[in-house]
PDB file of C-alpha atoms in Angstrom:
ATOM      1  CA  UNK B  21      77.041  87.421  34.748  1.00 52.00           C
ATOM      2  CA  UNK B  22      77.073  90.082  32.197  1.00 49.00           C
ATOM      3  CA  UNK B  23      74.851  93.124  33.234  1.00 53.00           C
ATOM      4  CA  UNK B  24      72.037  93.899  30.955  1.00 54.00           C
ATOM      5  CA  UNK B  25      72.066  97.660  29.400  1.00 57.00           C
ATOM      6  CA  UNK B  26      69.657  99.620  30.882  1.00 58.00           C
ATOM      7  CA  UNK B  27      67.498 101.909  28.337  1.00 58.00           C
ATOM      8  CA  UNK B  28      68.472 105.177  27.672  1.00 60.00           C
ATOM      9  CA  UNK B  29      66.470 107.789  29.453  1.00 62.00           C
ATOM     10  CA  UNK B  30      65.909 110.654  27.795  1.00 63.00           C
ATOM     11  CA  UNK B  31      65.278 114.161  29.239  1.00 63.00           C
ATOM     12  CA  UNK B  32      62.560 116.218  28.257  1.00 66.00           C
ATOM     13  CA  UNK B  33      61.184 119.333  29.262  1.00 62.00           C
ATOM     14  CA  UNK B  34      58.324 121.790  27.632  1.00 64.00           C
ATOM     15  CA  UNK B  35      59.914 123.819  24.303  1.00 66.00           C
ATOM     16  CA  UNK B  36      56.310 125.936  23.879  1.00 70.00           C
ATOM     17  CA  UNK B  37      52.915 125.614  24.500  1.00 76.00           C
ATOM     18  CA  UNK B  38      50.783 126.028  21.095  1.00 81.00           C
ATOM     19  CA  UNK B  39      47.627 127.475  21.984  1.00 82.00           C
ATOM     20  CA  UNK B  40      45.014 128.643  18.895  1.00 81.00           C
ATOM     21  CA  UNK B  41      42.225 125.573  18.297  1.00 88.00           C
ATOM     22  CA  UNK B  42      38.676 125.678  19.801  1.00 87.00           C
ATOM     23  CA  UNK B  43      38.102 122.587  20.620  1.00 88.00           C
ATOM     24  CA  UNK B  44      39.761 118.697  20.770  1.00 87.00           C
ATOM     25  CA  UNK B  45      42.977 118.450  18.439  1.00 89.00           C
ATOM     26  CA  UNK B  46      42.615 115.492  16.625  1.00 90.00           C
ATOM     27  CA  UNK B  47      46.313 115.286  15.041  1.00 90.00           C
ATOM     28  CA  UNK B  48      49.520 116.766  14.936  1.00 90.00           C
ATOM     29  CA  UNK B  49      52.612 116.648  12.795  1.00 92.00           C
ATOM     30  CA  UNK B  50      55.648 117.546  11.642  1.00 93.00           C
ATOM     31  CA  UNK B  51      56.920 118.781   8.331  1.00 95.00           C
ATOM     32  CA  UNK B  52      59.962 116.862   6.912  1.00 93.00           C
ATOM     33  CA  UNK B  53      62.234 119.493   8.130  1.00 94.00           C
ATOM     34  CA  UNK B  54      61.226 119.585  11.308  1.00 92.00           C
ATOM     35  CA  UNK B  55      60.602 123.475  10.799  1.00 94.00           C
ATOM     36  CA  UNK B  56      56.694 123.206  11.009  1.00 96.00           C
ATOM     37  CA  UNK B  57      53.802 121.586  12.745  1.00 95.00           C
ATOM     38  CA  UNK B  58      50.027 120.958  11.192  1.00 96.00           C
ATOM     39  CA  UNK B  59      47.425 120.553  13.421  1.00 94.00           C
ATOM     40  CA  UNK B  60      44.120 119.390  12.936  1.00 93.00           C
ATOM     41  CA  UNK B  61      40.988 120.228  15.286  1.00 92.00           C
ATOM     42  CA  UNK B  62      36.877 119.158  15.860  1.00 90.00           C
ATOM     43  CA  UNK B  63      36.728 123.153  15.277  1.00 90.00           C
ATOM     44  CA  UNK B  64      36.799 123.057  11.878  1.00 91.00           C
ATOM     45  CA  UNK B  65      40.344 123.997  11.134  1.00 91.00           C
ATOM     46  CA  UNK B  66      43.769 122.664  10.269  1.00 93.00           C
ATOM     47  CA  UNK B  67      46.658 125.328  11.617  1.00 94.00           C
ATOM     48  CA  UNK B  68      50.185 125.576  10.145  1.00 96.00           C
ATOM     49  CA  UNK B  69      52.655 126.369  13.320  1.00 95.00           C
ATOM     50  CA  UNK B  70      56.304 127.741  13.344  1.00 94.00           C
ATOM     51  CA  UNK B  71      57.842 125.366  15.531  1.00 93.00           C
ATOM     52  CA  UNK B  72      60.865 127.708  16.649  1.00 91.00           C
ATOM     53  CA  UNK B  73      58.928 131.012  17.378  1.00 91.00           C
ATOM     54  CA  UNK B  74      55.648 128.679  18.223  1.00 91.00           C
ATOM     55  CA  UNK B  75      53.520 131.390  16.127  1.00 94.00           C
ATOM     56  CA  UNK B  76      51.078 130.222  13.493  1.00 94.00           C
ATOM     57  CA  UNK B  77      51.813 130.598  10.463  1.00 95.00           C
ATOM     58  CA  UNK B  78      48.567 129.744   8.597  1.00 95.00           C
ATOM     59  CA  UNK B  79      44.948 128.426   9.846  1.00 93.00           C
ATOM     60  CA  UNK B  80      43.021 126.376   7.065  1.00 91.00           C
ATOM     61  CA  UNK B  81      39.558 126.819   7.651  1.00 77.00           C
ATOM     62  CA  UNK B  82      36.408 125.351   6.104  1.00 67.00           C
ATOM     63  CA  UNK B  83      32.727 125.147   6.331  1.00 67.00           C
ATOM     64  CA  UNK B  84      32.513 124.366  10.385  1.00 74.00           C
ATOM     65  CA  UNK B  85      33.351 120.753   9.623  1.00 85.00           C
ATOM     66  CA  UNK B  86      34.999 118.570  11.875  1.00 91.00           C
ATOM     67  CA  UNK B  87      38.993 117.898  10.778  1.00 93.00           C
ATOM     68  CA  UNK B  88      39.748 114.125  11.617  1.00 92.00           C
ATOM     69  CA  UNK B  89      43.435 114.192  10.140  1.00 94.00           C
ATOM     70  CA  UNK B  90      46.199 116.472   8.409  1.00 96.00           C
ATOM     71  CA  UNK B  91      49.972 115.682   6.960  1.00 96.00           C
ATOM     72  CA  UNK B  92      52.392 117.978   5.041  1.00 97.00           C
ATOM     73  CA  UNK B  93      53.433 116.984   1.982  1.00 97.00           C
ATOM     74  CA  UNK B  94      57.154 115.526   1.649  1.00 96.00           C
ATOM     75  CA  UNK B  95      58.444 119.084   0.722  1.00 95.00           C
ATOM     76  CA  UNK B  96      56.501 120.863   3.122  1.00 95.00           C
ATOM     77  CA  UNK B  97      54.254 123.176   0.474  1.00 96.00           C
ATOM     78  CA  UNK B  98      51.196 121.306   0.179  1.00 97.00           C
ATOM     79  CA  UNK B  99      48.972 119.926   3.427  1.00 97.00           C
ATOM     80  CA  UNK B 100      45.891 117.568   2.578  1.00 97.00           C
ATOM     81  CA  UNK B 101      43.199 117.228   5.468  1.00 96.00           C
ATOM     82  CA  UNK B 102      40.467 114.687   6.061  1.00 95.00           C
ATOM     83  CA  UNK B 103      37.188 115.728   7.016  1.00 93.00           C
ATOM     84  CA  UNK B 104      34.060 114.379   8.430  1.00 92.00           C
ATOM     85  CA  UNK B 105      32.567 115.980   5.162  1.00 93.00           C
ATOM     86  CA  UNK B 106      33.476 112.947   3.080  1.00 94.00           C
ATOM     87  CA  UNK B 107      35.723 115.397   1.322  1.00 94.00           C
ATOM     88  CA  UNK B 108      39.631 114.861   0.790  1.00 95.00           C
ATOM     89  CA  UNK B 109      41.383 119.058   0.817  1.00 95.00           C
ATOM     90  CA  UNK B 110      44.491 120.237  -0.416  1.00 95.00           C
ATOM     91  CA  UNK B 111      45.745 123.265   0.777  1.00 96.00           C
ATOM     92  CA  UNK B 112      48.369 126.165  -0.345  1.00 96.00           C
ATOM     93  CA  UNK B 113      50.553 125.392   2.906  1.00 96.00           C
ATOM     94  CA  UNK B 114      52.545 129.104   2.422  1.00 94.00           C
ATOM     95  CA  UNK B 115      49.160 130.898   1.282  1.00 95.00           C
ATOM     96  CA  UNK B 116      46.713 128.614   3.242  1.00 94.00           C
ATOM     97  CA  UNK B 117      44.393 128.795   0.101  1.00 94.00           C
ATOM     98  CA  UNK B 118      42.961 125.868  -1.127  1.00 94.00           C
ATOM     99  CA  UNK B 119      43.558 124.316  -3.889  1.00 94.00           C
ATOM    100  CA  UNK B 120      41.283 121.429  -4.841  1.00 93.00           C
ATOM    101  CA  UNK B 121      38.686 119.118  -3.469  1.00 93.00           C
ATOM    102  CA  UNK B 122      38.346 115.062  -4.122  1.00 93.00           C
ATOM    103  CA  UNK B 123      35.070 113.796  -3.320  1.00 93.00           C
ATOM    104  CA  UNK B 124      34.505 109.844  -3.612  1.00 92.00           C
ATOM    105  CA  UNK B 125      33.953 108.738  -0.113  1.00 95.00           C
ATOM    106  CA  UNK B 126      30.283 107.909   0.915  1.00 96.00           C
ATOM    107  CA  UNK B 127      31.137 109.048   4.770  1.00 97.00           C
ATOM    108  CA  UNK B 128      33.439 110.376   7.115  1.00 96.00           C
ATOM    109  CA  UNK B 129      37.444 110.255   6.016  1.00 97.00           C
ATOM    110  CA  UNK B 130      38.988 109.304   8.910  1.00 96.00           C
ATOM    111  CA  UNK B 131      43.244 109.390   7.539  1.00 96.00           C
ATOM    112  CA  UNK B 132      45.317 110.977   5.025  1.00 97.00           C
ATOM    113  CA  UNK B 133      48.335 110.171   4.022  1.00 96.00           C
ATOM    114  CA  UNK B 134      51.151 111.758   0.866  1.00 96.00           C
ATOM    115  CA  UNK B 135      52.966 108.947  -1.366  1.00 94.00           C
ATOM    116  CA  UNK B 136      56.964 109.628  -0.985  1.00 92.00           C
ATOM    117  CA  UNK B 137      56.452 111.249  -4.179  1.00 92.00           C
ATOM    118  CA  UNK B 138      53.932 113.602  -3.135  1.00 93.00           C
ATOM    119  CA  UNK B 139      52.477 112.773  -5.948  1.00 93.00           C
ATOM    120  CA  UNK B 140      49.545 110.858  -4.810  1.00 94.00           C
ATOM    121  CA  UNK B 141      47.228 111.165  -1.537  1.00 96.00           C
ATOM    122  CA  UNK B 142      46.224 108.037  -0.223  1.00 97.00           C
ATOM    123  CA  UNK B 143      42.759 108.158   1.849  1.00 97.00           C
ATOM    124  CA  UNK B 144      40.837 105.624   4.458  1.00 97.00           C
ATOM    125  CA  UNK B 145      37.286 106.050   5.235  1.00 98.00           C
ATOM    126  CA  UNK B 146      34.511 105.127   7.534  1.00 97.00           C
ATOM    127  CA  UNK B 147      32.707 103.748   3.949  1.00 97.00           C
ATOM    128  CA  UNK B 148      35.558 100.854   4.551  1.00 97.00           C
ATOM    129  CA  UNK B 149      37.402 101.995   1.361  1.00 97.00           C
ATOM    130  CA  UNK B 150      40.766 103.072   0.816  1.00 97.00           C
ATOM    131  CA  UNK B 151      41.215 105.509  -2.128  1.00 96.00           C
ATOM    132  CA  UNK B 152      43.920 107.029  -4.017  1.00 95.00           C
ATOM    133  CA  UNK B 153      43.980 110.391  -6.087  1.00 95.00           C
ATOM    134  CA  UNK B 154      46.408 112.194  -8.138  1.00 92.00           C
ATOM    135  CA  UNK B 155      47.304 115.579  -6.415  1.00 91.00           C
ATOM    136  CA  UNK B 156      47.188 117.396 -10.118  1.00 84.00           C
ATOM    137  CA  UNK B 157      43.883 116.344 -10.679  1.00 74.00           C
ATOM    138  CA  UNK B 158      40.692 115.795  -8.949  1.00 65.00           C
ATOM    139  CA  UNK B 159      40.504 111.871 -10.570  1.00 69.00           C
ATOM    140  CA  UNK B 160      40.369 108.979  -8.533  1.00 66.00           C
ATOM    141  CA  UNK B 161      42.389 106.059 -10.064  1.00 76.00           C
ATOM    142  CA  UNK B 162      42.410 103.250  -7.648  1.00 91.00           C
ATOM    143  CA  UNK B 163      39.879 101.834  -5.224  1.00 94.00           C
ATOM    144  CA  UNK B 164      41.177  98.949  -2.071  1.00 95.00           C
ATOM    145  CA  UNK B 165      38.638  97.009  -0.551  1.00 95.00           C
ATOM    146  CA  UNK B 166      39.007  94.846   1.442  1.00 94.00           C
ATOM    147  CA  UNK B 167      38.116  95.648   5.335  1.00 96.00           C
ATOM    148  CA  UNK B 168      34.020  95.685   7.149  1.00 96.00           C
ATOM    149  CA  UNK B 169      34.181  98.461   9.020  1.00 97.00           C
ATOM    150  CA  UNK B 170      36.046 101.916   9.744  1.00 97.00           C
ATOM    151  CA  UNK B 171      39.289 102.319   8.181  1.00 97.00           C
ATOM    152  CA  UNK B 172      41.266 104.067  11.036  1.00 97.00           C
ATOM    153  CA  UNK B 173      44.692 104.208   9.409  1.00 97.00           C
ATOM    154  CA  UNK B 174      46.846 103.932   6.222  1.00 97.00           C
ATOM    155  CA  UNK B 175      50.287 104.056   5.858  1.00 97.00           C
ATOM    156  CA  UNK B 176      52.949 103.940   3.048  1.00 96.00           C
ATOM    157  CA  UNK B 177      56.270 101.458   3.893  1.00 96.00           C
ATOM    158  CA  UNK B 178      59.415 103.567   3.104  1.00 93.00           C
ATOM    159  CA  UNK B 179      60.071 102.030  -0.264  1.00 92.00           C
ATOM    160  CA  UNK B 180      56.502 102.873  -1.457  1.00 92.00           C
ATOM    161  CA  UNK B 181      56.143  99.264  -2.453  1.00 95.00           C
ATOM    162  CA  UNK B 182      53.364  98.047  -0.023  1.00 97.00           C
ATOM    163  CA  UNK B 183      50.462 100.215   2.343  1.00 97.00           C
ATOM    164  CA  UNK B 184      49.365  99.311   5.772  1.00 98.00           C
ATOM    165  CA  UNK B 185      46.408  99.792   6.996  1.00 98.00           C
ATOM    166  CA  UNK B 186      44.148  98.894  10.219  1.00 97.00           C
ATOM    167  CA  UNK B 187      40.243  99.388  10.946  1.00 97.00           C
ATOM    168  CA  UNK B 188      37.707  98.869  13.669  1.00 96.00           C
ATOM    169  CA  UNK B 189      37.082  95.392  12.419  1.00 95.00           C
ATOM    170  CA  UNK B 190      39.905  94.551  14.254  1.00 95.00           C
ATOM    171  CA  UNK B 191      42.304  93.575  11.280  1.00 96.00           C
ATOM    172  CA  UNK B 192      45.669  94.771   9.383  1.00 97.00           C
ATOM    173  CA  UNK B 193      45.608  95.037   5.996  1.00 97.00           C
ATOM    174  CA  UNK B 194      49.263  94.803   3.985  1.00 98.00           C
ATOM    175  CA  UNK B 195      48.904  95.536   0.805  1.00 97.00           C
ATOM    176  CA  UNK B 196      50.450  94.987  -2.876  1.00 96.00           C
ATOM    177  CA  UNK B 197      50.502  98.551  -4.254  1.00 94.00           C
ATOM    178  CA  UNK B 198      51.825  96.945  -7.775  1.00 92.00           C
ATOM    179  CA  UNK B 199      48.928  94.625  -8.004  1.00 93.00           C
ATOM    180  CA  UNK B 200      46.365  96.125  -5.549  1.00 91.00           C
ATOM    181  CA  UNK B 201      46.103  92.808  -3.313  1.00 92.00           C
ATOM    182  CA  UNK B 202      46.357  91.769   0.201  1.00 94.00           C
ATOM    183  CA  UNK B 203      49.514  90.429   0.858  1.00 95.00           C
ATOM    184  CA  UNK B 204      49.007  89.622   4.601  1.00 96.00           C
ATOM    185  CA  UNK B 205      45.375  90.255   6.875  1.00 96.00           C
ATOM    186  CA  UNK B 206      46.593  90.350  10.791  1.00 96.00           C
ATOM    187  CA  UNK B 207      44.014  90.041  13.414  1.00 94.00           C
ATOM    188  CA  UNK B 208      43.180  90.429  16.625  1.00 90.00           C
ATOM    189  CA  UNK B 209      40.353  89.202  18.891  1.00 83.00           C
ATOM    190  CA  UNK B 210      38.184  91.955  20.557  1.00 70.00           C
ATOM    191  CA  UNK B 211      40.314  95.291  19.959  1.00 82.00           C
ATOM    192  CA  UNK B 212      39.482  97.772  17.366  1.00 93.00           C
ATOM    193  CA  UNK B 213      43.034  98.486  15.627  1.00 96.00           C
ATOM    194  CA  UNK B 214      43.942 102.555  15.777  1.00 96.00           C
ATOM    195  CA  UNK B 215      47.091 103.158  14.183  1.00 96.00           C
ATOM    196  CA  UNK B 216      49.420 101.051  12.400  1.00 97.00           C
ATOM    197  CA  UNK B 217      52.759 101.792  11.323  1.00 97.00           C
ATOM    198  CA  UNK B 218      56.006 100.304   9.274  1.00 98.00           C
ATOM    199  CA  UNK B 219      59.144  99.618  11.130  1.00 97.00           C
ATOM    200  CA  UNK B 220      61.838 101.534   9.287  1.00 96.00           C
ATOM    201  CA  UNK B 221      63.215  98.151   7.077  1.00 96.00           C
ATOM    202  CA  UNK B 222      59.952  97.405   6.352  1.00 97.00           C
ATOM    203  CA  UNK B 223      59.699  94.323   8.205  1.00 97.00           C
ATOM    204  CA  UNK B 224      57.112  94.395  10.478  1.00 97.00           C
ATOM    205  CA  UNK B 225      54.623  96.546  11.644  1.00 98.00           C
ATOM    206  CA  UNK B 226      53.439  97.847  14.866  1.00 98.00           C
ATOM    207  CA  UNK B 227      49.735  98.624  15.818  1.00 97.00           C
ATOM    208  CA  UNK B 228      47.794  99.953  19.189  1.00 96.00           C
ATOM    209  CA  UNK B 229      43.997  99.598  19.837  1.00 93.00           C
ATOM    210  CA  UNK B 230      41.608  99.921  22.191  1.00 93.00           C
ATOM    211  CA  UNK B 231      43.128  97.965  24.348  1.00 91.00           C
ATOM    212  CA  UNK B 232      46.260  99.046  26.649  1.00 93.00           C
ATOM    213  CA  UNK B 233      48.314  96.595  24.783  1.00 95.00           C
ATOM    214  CA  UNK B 234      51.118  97.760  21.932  1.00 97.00           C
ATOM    215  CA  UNK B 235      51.848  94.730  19.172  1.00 97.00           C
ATOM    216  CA  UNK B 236      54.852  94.424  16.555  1.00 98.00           C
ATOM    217  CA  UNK B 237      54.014  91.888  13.744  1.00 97.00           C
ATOM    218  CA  UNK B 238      56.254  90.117  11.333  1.00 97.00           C
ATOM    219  CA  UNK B 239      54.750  90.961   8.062  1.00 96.00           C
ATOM    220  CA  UNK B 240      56.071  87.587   6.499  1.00 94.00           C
ATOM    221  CA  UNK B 241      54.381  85.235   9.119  1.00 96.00           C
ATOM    222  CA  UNK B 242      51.870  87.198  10.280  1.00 95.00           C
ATOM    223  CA  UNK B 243      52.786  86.707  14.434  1.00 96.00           C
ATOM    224  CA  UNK B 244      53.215  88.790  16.730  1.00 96.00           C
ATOM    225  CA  UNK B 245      56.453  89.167  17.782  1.00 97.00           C
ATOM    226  CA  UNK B 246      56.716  91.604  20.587  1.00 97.00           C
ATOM    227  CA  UNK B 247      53.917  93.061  23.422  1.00 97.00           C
ATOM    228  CA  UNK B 248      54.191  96.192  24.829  1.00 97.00           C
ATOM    229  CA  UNK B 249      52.030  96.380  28.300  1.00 96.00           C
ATOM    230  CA  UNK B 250      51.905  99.626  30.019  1.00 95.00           C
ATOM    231  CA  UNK B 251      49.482 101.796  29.458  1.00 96.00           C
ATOM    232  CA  UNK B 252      46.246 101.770  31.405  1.00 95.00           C
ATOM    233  CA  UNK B 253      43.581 102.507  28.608  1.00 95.00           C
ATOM    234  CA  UNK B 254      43.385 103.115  24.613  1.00 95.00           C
ATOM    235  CA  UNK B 255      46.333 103.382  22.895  1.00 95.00           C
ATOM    236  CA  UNK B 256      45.907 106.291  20.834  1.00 95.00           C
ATOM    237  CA  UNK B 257      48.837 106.347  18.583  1.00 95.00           C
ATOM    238  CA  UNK B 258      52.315 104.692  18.102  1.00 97.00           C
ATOM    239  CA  UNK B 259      55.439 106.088  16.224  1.00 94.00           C
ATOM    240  CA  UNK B 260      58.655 104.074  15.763  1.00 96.00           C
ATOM    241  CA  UNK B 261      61.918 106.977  15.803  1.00 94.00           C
ATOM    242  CA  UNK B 262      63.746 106.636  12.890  1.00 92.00           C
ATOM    243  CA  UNK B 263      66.544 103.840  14.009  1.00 94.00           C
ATOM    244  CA  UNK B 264      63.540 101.709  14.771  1.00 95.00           C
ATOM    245  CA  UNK B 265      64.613 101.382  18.082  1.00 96.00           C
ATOM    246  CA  UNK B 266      62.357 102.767  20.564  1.00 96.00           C
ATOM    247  CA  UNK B 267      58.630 103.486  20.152  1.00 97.00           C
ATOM    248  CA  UNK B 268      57.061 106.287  21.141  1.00 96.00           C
ATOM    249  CA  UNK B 269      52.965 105.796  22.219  1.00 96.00           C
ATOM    250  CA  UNK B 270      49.961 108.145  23.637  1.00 95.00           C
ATOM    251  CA  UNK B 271      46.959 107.314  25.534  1.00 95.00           C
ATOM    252  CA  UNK B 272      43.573 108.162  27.052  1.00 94.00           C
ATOM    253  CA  UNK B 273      45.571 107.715  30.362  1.00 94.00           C
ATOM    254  CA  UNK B 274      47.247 111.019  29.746  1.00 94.00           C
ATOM    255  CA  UNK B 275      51.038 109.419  29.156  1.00 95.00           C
ATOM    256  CA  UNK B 276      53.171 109.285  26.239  1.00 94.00           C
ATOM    257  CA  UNK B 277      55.724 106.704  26.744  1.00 96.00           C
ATOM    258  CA  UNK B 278      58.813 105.359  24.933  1.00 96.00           C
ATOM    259  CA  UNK B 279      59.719 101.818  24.917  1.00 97.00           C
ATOM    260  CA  UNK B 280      63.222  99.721  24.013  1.00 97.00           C
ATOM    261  CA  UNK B 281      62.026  98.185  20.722  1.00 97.00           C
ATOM    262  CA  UNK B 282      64.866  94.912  21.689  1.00 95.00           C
ATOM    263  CA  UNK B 283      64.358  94.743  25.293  1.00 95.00           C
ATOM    264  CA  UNK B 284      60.542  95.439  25.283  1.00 96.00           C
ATOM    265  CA  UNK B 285      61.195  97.533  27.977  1.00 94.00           C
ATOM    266  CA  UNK B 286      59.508 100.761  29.159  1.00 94.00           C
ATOM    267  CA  UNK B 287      61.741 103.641  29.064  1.00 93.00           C
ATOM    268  CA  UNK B 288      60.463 106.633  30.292  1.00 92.00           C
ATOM    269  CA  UNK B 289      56.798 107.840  31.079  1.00 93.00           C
ATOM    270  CA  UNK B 290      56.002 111.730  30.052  1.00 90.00           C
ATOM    271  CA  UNK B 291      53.492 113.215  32.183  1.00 89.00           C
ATOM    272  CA  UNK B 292      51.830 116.728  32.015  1.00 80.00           C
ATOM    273  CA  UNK B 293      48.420 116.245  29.860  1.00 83.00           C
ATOM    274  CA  UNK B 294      45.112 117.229  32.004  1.00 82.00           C
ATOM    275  CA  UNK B 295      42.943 115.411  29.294  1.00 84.00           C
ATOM    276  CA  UNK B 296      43.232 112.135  27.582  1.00 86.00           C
ATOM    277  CA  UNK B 297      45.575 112.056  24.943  1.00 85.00           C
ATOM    278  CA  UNK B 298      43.970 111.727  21.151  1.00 80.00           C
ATOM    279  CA  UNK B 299      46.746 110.922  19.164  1.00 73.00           C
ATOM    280  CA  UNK B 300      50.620 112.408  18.032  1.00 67.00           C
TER     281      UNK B 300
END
């Protein structure tokens, strides 16, 4: 019988230990060149971070509000943050001054997210509305609604064509972007839905909750196609790498993990975190 091909382990080891907020860090990412990091923190700031020297470079601050999610814009110059304010920011990333506010939201904005274009900012909110606004301009222009309760998560599909997006009432939202309709609504019994994320053609989707369960969805049919069990508790976040064929996932039980997309097999568990882990 023909052997089957065991995963690829991978070895990791600490680069640099970033060490600046006050309190929980409540997102991380990188910029599109892999040069720079943006953090975002219950302390009330977002912080910019050289990756290679592991100095930062800028630290966003505003009015002692809680900062629930940050991203860099495609080119790396612009950084929009979510706050518990209501209030959308965009920020000077080389300056760290900011440049304009959007206000719309009736409570706490809980994701942001850049089109490809980096022309538009895309925004999910615990009012259960998912709004869109024109970077040059403070104007609102399109309103999705659609979900009951928290919107934890939006995301744009690589060919800017559809948005994804998942909320506490336990649903997956795809959406038209041309005509601003629900293509597909995925559920799930029980388990408020986290994160949700394109595969890289586009295809499916995969989503953790608040269970310890990892799912990848055809977005034509609507099934679930592949279960990822591992984890002990929440789920906080999942990330497919960019040959959509491993997925990388963190968790209140203090792991991130990586997983054979074809195989469904664990890879490799990454230890090291004293405190649950809130998200990637």
């Amino acid at each position: 019988k023909k052997k089957k091909k065991k995963p690829t382990q991978f070895k990791f080891v600490e680069a640099e230990r970033l060490q600046g907020h006050q309190d929980t860090v409540n997102s991380i990412r990188f910029s599109r060149d892999g040069k720079k990091l943006v953090s975002s923190s219950l302390d009330g700031t977002t912080q910019i971070w050289d990756v290679a020297s592991g100095k930062r470079l800028q630290m966003l601050q505003q009015r002692r509000v809680s900062i629930s999610n940050a991203r860099f814009s495609p080119d790396g110059n612009l950084v929009v943050s979510a706050s518990k304010d209501s209030i959308v920011r965009l920020w000077n990333a080389t300056s760290g001054q900011m440049i304009r506010e959007f206000e719309g939201h009736s409570d706490v904005v809980t994701c942001v997210q850049f089109s490809h274009t980096g022309q538009i900012i895309v925004s999910g909110s615990c009012d259960t509305t998912i709004r869109f606004w024109h970077i040059s301009s403070n104007r609102r222009f399109k309103v999705l609604r659609g979900h009951k309760l928290t919107i934890n998560d939006v995301q744009y599909s690589s060919n800017g064509q559809m948005l994804a997006s998942c909320s506490s009432d336990n649903t997956i939202g795809i959406w038209n972007l041309k005509t601003c309709q629900q293509m597909q609504i995925l559920t799930i019994d029980a388990s408020q839905i986290l994160k949700v994320r394109f595969s890289p053609d586009n295809r499916s989707v995969v989503s953790c909750s608040t269970d310890p369960v990892i799912r990848i969805w055809d977005i034509v049919s609507g099934n679930i196609t592949r279960k990822f069990e591992g984890h002990s508790r929440t789920v906080t976040d999942v990330q497919y790498t960019p040959d959509g064929q491993t997925l990388i996932s963190s968790s209140l039980d203090r792991t991130i993990r990586l997983w054979d997309v074809n195989s469904v097999q664990g890879i490799q568990v990454l230890r090291g975190h004293h405190k649950p882990i809130i998200g990637g």
